[in-house]
Tab-separated table of C-alpha atoms and ligand atoms in Angstrom:
chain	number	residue	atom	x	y	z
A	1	UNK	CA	142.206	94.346	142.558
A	2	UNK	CA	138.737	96.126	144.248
A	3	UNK	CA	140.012	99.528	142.438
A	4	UNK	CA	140.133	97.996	138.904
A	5	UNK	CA	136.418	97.143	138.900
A	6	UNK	CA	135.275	100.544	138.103
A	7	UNK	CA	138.145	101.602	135.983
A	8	UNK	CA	136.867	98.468	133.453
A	9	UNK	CA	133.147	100.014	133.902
A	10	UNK	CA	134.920	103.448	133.202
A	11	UNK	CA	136.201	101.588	130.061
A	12	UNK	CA	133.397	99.685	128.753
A	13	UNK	CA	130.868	102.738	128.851
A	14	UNK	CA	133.483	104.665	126.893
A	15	UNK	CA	133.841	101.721	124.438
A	16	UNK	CA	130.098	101.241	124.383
A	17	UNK	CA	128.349	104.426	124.857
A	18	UNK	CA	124.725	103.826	125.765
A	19	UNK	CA	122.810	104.054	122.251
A	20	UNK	CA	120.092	105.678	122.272
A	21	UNK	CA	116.699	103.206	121.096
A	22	UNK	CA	116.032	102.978	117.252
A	23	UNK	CA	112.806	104.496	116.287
A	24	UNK	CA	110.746	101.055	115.754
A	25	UNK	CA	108.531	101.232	112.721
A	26	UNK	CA	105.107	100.328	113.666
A	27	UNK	CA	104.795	97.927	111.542
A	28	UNK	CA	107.600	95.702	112.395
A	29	UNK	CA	106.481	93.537	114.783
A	30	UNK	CA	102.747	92.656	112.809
A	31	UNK	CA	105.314	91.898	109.292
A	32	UNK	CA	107.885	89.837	111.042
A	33	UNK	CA	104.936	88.066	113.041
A	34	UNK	CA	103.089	87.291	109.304
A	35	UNK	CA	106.098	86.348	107.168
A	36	UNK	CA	107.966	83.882	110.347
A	37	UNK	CA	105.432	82.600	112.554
A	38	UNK	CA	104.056	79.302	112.316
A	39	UNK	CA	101.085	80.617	114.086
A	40	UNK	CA	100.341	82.952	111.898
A	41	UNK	CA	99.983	80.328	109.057
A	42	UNK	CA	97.973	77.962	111.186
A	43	UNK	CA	95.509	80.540	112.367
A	44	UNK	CA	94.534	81.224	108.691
A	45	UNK	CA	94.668	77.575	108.193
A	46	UNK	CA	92.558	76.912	111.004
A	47	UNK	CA	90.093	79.303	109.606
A	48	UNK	CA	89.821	78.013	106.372
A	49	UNK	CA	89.193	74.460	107.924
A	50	UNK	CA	86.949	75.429	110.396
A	51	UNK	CA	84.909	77.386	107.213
A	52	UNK	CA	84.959	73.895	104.608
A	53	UNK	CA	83.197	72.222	107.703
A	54	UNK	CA	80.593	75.292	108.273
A	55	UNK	CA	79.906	75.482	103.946
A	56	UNK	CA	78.653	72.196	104.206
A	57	UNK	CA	76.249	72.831	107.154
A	58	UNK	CA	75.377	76.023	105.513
A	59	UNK	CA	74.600	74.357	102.046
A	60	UNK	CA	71.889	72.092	103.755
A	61	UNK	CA	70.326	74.870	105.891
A	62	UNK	CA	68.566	76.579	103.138
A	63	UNK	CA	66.644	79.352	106.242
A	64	UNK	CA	70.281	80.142	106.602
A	65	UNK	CA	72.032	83.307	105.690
A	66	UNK	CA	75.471	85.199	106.766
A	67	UNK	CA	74.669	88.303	105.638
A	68	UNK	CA	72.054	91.024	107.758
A	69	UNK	CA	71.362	92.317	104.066
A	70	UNK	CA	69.901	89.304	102.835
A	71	UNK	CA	65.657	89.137	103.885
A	72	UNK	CA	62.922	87.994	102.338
A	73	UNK	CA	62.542	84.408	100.679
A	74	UNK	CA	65.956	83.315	99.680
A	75	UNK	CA	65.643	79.783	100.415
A	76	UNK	CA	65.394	78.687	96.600
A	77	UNK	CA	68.701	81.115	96.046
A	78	UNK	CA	71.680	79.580	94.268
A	79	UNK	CA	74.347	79.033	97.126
A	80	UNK	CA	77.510	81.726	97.050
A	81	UNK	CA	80.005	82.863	99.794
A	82	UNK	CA	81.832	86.217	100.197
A	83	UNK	CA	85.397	86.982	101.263
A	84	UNK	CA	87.489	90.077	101.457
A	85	UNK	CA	90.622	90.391	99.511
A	86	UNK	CA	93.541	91.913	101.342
A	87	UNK	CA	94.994	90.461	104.021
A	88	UNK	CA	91.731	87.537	103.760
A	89	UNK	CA	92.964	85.648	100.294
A	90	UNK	CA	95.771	87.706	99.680
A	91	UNK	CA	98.948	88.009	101.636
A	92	UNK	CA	100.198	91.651	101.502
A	93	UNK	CA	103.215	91.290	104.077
A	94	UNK	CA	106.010	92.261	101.507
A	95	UNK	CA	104.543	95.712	100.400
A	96	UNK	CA	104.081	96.144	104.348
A	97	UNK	CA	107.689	95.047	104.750
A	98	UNK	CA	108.877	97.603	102.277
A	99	UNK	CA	107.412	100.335	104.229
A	100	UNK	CA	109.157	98.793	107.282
A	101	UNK	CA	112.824	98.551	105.159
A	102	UNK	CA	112.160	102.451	103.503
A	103	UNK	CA	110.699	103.600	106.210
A	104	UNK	CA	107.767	104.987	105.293
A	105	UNK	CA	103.919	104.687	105.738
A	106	UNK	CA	101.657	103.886	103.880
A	107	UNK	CA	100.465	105.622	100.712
A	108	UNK	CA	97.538	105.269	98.041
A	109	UNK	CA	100.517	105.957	95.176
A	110	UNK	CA	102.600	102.885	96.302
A	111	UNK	CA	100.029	100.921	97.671
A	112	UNK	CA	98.694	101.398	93.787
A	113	UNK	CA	102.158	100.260	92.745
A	114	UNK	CA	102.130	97.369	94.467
A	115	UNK	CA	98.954	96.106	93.580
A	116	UNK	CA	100.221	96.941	89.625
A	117	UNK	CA	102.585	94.239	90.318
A	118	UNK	CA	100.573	91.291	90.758
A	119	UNK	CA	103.160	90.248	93.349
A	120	UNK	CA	100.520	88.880	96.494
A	121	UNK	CA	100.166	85.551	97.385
A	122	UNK	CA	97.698	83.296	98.625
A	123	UNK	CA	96.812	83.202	102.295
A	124	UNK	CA	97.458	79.819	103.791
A	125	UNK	CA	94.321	77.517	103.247
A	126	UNK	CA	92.596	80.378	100.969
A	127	UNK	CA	92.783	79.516	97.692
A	128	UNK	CA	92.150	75.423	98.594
A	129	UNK	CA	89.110	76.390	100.452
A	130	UNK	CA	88.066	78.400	97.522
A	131	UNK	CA	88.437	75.774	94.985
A	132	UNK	CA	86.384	73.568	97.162
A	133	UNK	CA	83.155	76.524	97.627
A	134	UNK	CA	83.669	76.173	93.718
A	135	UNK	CA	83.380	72.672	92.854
A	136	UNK	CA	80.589	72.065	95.334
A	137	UNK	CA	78.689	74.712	92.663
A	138	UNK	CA	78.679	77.736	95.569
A	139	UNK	CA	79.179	80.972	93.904
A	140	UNK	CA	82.601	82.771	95.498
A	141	UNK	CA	82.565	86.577	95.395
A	142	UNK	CA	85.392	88.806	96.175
A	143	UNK	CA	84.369	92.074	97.729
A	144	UNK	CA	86.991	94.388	98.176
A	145	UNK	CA	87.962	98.012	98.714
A	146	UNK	CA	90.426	97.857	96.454
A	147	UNK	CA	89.393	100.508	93.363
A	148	UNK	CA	88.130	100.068	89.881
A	149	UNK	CA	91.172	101.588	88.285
A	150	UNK	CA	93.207	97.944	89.981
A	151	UNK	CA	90.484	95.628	88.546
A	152	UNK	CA	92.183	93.759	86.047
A	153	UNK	CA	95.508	93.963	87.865
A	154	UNK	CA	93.581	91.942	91.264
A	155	UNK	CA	91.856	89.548	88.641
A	156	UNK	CA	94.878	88.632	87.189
A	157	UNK	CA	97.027	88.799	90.632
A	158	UNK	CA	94.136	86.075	92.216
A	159	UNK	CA	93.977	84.080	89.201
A	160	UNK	CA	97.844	83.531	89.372
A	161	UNK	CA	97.228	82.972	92.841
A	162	UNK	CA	94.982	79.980	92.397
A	163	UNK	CA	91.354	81.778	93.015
A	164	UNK	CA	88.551	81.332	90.608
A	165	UNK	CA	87.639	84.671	90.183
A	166	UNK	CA	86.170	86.528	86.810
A	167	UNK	CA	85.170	90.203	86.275
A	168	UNK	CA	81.745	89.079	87.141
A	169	UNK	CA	82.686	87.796	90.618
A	170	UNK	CA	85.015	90.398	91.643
A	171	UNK	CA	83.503	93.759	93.301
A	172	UNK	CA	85.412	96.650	93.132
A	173	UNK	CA	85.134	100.067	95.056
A	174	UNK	CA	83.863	102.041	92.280
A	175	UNK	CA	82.705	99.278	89.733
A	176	UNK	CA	79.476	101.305	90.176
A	177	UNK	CA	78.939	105.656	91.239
A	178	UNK	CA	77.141	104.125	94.207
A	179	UNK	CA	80.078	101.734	94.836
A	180	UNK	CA	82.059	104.030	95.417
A	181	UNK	CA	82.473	103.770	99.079
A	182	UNK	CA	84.528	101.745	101.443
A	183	UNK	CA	81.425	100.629	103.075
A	184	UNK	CA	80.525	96.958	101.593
A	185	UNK	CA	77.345	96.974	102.263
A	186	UNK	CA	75.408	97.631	99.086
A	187	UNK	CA	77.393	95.126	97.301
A	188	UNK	CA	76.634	92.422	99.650
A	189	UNK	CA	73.305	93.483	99.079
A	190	UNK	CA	73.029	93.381	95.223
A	191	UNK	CA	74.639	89.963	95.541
A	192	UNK	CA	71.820	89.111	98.099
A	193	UNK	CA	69.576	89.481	94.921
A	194	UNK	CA	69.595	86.695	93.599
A	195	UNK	CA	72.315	84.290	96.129
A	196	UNK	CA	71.971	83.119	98.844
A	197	UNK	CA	75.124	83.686	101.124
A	198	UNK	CA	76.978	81.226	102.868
A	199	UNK	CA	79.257	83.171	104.696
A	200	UNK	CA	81.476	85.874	104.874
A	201	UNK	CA	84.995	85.810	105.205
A	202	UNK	CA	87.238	88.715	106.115
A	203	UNK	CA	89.781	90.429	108.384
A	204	UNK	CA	88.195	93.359	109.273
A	205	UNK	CA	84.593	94.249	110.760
A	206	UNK	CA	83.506	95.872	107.345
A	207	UNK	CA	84.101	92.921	105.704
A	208	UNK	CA	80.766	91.896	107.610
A	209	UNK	CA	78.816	94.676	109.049
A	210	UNK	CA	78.216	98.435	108.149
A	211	UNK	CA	79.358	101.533	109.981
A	212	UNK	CA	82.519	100.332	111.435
A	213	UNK	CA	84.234	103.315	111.088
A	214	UNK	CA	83.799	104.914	114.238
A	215	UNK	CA	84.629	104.943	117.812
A	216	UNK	CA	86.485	101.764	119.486
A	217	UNK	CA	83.074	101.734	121.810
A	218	UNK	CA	80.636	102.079	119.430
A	219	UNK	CA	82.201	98.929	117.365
A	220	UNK	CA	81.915	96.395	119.994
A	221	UNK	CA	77.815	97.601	120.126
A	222	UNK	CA	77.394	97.209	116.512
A	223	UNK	CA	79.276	94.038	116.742
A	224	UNK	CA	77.063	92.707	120.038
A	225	UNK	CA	74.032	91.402	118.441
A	226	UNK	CA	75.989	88.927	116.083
A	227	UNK	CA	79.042	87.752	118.287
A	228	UNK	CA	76.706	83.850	117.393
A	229	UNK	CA	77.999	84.276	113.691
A	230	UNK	CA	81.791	84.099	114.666
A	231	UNK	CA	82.975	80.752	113.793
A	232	UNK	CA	79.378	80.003	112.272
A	233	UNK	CA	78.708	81.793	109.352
A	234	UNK	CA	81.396	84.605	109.881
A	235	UNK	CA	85.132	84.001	109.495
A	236	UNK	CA	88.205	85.850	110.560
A	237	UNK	CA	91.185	85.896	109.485
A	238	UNK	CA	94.614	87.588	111.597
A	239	UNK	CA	95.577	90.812	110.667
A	240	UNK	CA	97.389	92.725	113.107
A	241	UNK	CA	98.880	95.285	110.877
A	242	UNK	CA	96.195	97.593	109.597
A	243	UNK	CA	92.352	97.927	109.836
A	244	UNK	CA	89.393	99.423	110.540
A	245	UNK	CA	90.551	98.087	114.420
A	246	UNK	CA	93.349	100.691	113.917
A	247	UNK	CA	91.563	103.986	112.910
A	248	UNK	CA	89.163	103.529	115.709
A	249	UNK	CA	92.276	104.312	118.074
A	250	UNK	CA	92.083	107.944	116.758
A	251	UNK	CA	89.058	108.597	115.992
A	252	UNK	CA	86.717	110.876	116.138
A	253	UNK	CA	90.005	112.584	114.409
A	254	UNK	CA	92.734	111.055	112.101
A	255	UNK	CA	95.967	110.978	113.717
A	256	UNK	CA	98.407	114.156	112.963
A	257	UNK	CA	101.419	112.504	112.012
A	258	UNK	CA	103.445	109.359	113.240
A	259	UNK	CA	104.308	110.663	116.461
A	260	UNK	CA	100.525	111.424	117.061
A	261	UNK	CA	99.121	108.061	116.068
A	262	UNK	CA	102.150	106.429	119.109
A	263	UNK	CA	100.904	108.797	121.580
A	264	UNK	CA	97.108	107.730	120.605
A	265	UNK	CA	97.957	104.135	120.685
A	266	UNK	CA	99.491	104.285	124.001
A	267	UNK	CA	96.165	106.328	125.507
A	268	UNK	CA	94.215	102.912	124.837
A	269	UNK	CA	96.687	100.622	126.869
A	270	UNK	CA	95.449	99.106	129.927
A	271	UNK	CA	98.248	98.387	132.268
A	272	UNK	CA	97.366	96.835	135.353
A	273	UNK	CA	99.169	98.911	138.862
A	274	UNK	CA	101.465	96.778	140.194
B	301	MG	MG1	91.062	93.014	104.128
């Protein structure tokens, strides 16, 4: 009987050859975690409770302001909040899933075709909170870095979504020459004109300071001053798919390639010697 035991090994491996590992998109883990988990949904829901309770307090507090580009006297300012768009009010997951299924990477020609298609849908808590900011008579902008050329598309894909938003309230990249910049930071400002602002709400450090893009060392300076706003008057919601978080990895250069950006990734892991 002993001498059968490896013959049946002998067998198996040549039944089942060892395969070799699939190549494992990089986004596969950060989709399936999005459109499955229960904590993903409760996180965002969690935010969005956790930001009713602080609009209130913020409403009352008329010295208060979220945003560093607000100064001067803005305490007689009509009340308005700010909150990103992707991945903050709208839920991108399929068009990241269909990268995942094709596998491919992103690019500005189907990320444009996606957003043609009006096909997003609410973050969990979003549009509810936003509803709320609205009947309570605070002003809610949408910021985003999405372009001018996808205005109308985004207006109508957040008003099907359940967002009050109108042409007025929704900033483009682009709406203006001097707009046309992924930082956010002269839009906040022009808002700061004549609101005061609540609070911010994003996924993604630009979504509340400038000058993110840059070195994973030099964001959690920039960040230092204002870690008191998290929670307060700045709101986060989960991404971990994409980001400004993600381009630090390689910068001061962009990656080379998908096999580049693994091999980048993998220089900022801290394992821990046994
Ligand atoms: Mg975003």
């Amino acid at each position: 009987m002993r001498h059968l035991l490896p013959v049946t090994l002998l067998l198996t491996a040549r039944l089942f050859p060892q395969q070799p590992e699939p190549a494992t998109h990089q986004k596969l883990i950060p989709t399936l975690w999005v459109q499955t988990a229960p904590e993903w949904r409760g996180l965002c829901l969690q935010t969005y409770r956790a930001a009713t309770t602080a609009l209130s307090r913020a409403l009352k507090d008329k010295k208060s302001t979220a945003a560093i580009e607000q100064t001067g006297n803005f305490r007689k300012l009509k009340p308005a909040i700010i909150l990103d768009i992707d991945e903050t009010v709208l839920d991108n997951s399929p068009g990241q899933a269909r990268q995942v299924v094709t596998h491919t990477d992103f690019d500005p020609k189907s990320w444009d075709q996606w957003v043609k298609e009006q096909q997003a849908v609410a973050i969990p808590g979003a549009a509810e909170f936003c509803q709320y900011a609205d009947r309570r008579g605070v002003k809610v902008f949408f910021v985003t870095n999405r372009d001018q050329s996808q205005k109308s598309a985004t207006l109508a894909n957040l008003n099907k979504a359940g967002f009050p938003a109108s042409p007025e309230t929704l900033l483009c990249r682009g709406d203006r020459p001097e707009w046309n910049t992924s930082e956010k930071t002269a839009r906040r400002q022009e808002i700061a004109k004549t609101y005061r602002i609540l609070l911010l709400i994003g996924d993604d450090l630009g979504d509340f300071l400038p000058g993110v893009r840059t070195s994973i060392e030099q964001r959690a300076i920039l960040v230092a001053p204002y870690l008191e706003n998290w929670g307060r008057k700045w709101f986060l919601l989960p991404n971990p798919g994409y980001g400004s978080w993600e381009e630090a990895l390689y910068a001061p250069k962009r990656a080379a390639g998908p096999a580049d950006r693994v091999r980048q990734k993998e220089r900022w892991l801290q394992p821990k010697q046994p």
